[in-house]
Coordinates of C-alpha atoms and ligand atoms in Angstrom, one line a residue:
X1 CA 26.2 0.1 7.4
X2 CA 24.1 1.7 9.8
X3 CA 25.9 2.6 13.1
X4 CA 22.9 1.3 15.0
X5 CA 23.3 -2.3 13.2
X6 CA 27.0 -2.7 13.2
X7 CA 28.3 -6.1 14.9
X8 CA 28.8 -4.0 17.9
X9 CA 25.4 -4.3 18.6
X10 CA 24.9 -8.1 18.0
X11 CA 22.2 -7.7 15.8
X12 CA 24.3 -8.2 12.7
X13 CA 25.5 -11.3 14.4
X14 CA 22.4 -12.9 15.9
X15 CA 20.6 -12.0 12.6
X16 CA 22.9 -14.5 10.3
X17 CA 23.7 -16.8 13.4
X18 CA 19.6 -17.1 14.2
X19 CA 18.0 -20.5 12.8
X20 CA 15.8 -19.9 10.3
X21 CA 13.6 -21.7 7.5
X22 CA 13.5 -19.9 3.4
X23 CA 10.2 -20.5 2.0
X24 CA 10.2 -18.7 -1.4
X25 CA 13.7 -19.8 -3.4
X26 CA 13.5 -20.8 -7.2
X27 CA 16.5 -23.3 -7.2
X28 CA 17.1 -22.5 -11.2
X29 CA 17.3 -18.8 -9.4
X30 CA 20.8 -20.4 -7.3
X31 CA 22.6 -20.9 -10.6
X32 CA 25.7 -19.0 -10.2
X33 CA 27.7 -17.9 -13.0
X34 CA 30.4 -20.0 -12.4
X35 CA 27.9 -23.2 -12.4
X36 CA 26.3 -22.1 -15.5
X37 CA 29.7 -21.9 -17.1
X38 CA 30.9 -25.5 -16.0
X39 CA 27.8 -27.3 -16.7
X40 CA 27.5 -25.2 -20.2
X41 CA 31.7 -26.8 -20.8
X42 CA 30.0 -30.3 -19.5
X43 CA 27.0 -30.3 -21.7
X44 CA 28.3 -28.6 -24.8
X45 CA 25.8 -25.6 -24.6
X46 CA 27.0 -22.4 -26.1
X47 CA 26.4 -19.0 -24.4
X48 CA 25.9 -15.5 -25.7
X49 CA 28.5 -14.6 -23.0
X50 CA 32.2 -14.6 -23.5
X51 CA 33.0 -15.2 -19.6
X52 CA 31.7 -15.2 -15.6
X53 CA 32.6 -11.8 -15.7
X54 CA 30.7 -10.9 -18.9
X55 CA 28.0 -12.8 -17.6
X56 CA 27.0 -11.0 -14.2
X57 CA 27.9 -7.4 -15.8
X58 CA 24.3 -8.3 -17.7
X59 CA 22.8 -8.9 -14.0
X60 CA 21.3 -5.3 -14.5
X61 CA 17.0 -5.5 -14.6
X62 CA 14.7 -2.7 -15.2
X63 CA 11.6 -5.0 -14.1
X64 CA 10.7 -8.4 -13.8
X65 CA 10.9 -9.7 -17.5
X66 CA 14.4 -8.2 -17.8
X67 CA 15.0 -10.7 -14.9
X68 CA 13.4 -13.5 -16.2
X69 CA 14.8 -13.4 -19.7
X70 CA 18.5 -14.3 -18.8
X71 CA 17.2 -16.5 -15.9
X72 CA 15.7 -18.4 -18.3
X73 CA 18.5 -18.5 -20.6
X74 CA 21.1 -19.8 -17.2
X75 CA 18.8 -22.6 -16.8
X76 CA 19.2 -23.4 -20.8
X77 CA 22.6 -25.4 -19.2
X78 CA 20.5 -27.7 -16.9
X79 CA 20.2 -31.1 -18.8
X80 CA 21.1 -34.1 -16.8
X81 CA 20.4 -35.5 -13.3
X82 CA 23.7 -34.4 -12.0
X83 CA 23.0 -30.8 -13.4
X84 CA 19.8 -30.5 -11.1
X85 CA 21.9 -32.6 -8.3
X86 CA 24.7 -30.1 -8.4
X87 CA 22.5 -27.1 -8.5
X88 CA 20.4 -27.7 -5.5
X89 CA 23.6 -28.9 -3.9
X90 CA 25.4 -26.0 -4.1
X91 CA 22.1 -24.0 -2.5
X92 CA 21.9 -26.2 0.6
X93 CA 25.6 -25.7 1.3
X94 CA 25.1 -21.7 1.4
X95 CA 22.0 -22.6 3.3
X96 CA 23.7 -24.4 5.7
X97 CA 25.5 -21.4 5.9
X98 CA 23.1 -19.2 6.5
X99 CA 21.7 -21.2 9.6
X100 CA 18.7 -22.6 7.8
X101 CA 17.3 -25.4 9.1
X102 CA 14.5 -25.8 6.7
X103 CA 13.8 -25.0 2.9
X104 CA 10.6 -25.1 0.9
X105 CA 12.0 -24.7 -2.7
X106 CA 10.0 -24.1 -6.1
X107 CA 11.3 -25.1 -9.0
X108 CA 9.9 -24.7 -12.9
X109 CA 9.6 -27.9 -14.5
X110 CA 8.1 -26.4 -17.7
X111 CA 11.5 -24.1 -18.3
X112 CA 13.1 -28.0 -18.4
X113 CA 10.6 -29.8 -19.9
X114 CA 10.2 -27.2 -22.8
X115 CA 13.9 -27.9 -23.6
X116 CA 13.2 -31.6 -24.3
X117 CA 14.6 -32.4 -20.5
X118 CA 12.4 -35.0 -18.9
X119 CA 10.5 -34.1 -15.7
X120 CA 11.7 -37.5 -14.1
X121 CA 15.3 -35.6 -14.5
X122 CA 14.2 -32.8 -13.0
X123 CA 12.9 -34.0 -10.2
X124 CA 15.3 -37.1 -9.8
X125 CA 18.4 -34.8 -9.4
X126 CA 16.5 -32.5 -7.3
X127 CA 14.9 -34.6 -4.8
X128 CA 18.7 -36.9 -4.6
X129 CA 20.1 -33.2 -3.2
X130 CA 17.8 -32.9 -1.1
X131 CA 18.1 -36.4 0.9
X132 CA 21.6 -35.7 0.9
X133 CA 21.2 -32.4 2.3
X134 CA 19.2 -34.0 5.4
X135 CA 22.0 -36.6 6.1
X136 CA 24.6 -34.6 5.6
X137 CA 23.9 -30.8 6.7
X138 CA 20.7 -31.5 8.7
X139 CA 18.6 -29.7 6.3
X140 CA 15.1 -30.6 5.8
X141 CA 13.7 -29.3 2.5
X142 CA 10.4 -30.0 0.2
X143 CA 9.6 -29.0 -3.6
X144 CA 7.3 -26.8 -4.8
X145 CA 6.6 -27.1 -8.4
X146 CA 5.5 -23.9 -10.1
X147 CA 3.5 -23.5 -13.3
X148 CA 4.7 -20.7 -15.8
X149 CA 1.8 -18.0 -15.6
X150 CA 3.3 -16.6 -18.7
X151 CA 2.0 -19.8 -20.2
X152 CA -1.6 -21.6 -20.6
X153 CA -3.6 -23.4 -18.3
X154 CA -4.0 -26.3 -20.7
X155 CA 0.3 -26.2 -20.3
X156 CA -0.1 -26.1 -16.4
X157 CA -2.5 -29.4 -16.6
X158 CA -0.5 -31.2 -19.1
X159 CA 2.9 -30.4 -16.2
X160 CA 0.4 -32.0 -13.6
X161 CA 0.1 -35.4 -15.5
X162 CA 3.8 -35.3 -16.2
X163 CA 4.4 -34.5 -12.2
X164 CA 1.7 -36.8 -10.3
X165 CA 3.8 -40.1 -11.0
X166 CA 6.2 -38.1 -8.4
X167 CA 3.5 -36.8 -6.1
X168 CA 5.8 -38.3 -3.2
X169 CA 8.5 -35.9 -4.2
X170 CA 6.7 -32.5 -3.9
X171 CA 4.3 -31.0 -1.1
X172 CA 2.8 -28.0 -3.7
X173 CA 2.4 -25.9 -6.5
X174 CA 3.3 -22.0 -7.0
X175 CA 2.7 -20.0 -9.3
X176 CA 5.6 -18.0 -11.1
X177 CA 7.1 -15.9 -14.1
X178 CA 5.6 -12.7 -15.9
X179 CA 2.7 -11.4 -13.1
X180 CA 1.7 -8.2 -15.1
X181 CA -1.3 -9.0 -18.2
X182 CA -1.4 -13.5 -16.3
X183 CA -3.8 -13.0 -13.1
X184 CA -4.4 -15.7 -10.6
X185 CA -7.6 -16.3 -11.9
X186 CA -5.9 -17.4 -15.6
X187 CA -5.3 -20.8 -13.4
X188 CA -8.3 -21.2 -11.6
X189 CA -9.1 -24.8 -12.7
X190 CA -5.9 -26.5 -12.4
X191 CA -5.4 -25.0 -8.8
X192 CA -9.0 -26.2 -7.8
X193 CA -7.5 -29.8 -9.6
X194 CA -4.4 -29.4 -7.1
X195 CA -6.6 -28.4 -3.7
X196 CA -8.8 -31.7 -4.8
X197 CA -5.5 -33.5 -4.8
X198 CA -4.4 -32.5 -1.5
X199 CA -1.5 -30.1 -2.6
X200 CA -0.4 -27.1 -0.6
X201 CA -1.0 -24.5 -2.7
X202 CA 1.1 -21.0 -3.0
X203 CA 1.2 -18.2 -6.0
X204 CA 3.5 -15.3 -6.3
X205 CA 1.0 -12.0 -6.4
X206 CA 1.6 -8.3 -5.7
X207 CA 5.1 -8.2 -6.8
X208 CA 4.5 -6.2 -9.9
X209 CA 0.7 -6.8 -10.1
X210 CA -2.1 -4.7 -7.9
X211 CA -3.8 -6.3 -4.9
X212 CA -6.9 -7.4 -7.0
X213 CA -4.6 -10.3 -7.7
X214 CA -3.6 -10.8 -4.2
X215 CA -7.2 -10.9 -3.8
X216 CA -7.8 -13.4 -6.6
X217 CA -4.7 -15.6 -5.5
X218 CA -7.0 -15.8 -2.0
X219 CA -10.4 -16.2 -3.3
X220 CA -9.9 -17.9 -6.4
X221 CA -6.7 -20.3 -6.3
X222 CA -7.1 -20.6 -2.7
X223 CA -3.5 -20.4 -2.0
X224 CA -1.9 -20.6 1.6
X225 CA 0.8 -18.2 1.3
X226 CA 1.0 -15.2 -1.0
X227 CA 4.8 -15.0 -2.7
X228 CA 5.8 -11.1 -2.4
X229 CA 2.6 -9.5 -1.8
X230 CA 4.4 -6.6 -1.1
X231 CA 1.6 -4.3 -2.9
X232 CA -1.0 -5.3 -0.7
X233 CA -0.6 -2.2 1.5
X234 CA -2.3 -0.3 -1.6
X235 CA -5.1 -1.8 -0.1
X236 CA -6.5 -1.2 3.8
X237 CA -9.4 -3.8 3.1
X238 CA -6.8 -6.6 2.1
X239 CA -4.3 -5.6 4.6
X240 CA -7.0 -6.4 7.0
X241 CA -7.6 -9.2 5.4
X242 CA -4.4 -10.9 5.1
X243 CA -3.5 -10.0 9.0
X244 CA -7.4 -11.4 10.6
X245 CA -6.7 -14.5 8.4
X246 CA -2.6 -14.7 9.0
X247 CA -1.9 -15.4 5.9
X248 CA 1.9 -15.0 5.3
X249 CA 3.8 -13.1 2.9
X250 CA 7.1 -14.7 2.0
X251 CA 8.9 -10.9 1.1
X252 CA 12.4 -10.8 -0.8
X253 CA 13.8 -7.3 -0.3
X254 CA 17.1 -8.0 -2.1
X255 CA 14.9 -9.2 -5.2
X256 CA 12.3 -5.9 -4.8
X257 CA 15.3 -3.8 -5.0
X258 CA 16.7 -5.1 -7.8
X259 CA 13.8 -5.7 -9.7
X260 CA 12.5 -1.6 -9.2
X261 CA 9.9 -2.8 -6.9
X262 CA 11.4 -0.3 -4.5
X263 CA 13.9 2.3 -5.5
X264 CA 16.0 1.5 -2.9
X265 CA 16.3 -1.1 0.7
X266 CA 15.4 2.3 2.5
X267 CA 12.0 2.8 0.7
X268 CA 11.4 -1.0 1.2
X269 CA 7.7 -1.1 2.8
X270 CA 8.6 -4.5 5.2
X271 CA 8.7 -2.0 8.5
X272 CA 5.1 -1.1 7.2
X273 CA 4.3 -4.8 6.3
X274 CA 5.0 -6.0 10.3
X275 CA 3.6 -2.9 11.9
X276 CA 0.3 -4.0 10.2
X277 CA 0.5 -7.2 11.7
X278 CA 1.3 -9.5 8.3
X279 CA 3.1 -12.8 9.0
X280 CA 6.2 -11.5 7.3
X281 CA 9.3 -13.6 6.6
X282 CA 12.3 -12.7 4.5
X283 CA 13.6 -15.1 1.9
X284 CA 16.4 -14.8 -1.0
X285 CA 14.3 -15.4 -3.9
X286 CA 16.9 -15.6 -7.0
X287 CA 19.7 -15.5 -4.8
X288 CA 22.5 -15.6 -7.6
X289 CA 21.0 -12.9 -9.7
X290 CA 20.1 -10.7 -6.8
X291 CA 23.3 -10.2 -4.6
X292 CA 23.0 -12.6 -1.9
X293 CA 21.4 -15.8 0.1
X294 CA 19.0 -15.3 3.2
X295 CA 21.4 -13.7 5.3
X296 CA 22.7 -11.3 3.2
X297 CA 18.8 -10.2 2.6
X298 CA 18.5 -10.4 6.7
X299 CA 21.8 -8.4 6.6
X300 CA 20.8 -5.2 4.1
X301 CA 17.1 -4.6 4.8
X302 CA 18.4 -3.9 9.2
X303 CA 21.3 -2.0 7.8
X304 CA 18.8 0.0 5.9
X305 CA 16.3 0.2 8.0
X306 CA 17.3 1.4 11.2
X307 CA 13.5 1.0 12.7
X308 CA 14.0 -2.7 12.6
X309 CA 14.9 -4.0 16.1
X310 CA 15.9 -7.6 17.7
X311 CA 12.2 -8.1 17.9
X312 CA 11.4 -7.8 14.7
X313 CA 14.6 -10.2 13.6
X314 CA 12.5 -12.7 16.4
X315 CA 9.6 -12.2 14.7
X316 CA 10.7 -12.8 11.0
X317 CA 12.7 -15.9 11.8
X318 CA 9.7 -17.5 14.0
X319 CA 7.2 -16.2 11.5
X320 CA 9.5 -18.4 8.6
X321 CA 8.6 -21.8 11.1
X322 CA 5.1 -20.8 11.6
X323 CA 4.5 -19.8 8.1
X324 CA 6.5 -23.4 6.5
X325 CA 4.4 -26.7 5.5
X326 CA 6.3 -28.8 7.7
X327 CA 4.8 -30.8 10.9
X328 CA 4.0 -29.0 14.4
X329 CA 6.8 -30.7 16.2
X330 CA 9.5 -29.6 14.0
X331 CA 8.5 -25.9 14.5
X332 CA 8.2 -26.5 17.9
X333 CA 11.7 -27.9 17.7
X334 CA 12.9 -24.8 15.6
X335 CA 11.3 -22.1 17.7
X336 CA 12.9 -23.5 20.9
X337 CA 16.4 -23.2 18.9
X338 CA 15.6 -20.2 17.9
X339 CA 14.6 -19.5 21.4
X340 CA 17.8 -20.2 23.0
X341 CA 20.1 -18.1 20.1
X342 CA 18.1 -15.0 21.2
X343 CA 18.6 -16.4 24.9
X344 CA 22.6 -17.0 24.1
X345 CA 22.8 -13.3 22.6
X346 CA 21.1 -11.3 25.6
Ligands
LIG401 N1 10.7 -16.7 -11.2 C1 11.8 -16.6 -10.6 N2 11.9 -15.5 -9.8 C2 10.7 -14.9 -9.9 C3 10.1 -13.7 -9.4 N3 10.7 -12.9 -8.5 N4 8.8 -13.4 -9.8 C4 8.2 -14.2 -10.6 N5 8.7 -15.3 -11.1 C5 9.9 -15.7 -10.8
LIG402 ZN1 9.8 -15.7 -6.6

């Protein structure tokens, strides 16, 4: 820990205390071991791991497909309602938590659907954890449902039919899985289908692949939000871009780490990302793969970036309101909280 961010200061405090919304979290991506274990025992699923221990020890990526091939192998347990119910259950309690008063979560129906799991399961344990979460923890949430880019378009359009009997239940569509060889522009006609439609629309882009598909993600899908976008510095001419237009980057720095995006939290480019203006926020991504929820992503990029102040911890938490899909007056409503922690902690 940096001595400059120790509790001491407050910062450490008022950065896990501060409300907050997470805009980029894949709810398969909260699957701890010890959930995919139980619901494996419940379901009767076998697993090429002997325990929970075994199981994280493999929780060691070179790149993004090392990632994705064992995330997709947890979510192999998901089966039933109750498995989806459980899943996003367990998230908004570590939300709750982490002082997050808001959650915009993907999930990716095809990984289910794929299986033989229908998408009225998916979405019908899903969207039960989320009511709940509003009565109970106070939480307002919506789904995102992303389309596998490692897959075809004709695949993403055939997810749409499946998903538009449950329009009610989900605000957008993403785009996730293998960037690197699947541009934005691969999905070009299904995303102009989902503008027509009215859905907010989001893709992941410049994680691993170069800015022309941040670029594409803009011009092409027409997407409201850029997921990582981290490489876009590479690029002056879409930096500009992306700070004239505010378009916001939902960054996960516990995720770029781990993934090899950055070598390490100290190289991580989000000091760089702010001082050029972006509409940064900080989100957990994959939270049980990557060593920790929202606060423990606030937590380790200040500790290892001692050019991060209280302002910037202002900033990112106002810029995750500004940059969410809900209605003015609940920003409104989160900024002035947000107001008075900062006031609380001067
Ligand atoms: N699916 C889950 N996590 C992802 C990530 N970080 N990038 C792309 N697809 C994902
Ligand atoms: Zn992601």
């Amino acid at each position: 820990m940096n001595p400059a961010h120790d509790t001491s200061t407050g910062l450490d405090a008022l950065l896990r205390a501060m409300p907050k919304a997470e805009l980029h979290i894949h709810i398969e991506g909260s699957l701890e071991p010890e959930l995919i274990f139980a619901l494996a025992q419940r379901n009767g699923v076998g697993l090429p791991y002997a325990s929970v221990e075994a199981l994280r020890a493999a929780y060691a990526f070179t790149d993004l497909q090392s990632f994705l091939d064992i995330y997709y192998a947890g979510a192999s347990v998901l089966q039933k309602e109750a498995d989806f119910n459980d899943m996003a259950s367990a998230y908004f309690q570590r939300a709750a938590a982490d002082h997050v008063v808001h959650a915009e979560i993907f999930f990716d129906p095809q990984t289910h659907t794929d299986r033989g799991v229908p998408f009225a399961t998916v979405i019908q344990g899903l969207a039960r954890a989320c009511a709940r979460a509003r009565a109970e923890l106070g939480i307002s949430s919506q789904l995102i449902l992303c389309f596998l880019r490692h897959l075809s378009e004709e695949a993403a359009f055939a997810t749409l039919e499946q998903a538009l009997p449950w329009r009610a239940h989900f605000i957008g569509v993403g785009l996730d899985s293998s960037e690197r060889g699947h541009p934005p522009e691969k999905f070009a006609r299904v995303f102009a289908r989902c503008r027509e439609l009215g859905l907010q629309l989001v893709a992941h882009a410049g994680e691993e692949g170069p800015p022309p598909y941040i670029w594409n993600a803009l011009d092409v899908l027409h997407v409201q939000r850029i997921d990582h976008g981290v490489r876009c510095l590479e690029d002056p001419a879409l930096v500009q871009r992306l700070a004239v237009e505010g378009v916001p980057l939902t960054v996960c720095p516990l995720s770029n780490v781990k993934l090899r995006v950055f070598g390490t939290m100290a190289e991580h480019n989000l000091p760089a990302l702010l001082a050029a203006g972006l509409c940064v926020t900080v989100n957990s991504d994959d939270p049980a793969y990557f060593g920790g929820y929202v606060n423990q992503n606030f937590v380790e990029t200040f500790a290892a970036l001692p050019q991060l102040t209280r302002q910037h911890a202002y900033t990112l938490a106002r810029n995750s309101f500004k940059a969410s899909f809900a209605p003015p007056e609940d920003k409104a409503r989160w900024t002035a909280k947000l107001d008075a922690a900062f006031a609380a902690a001067a």
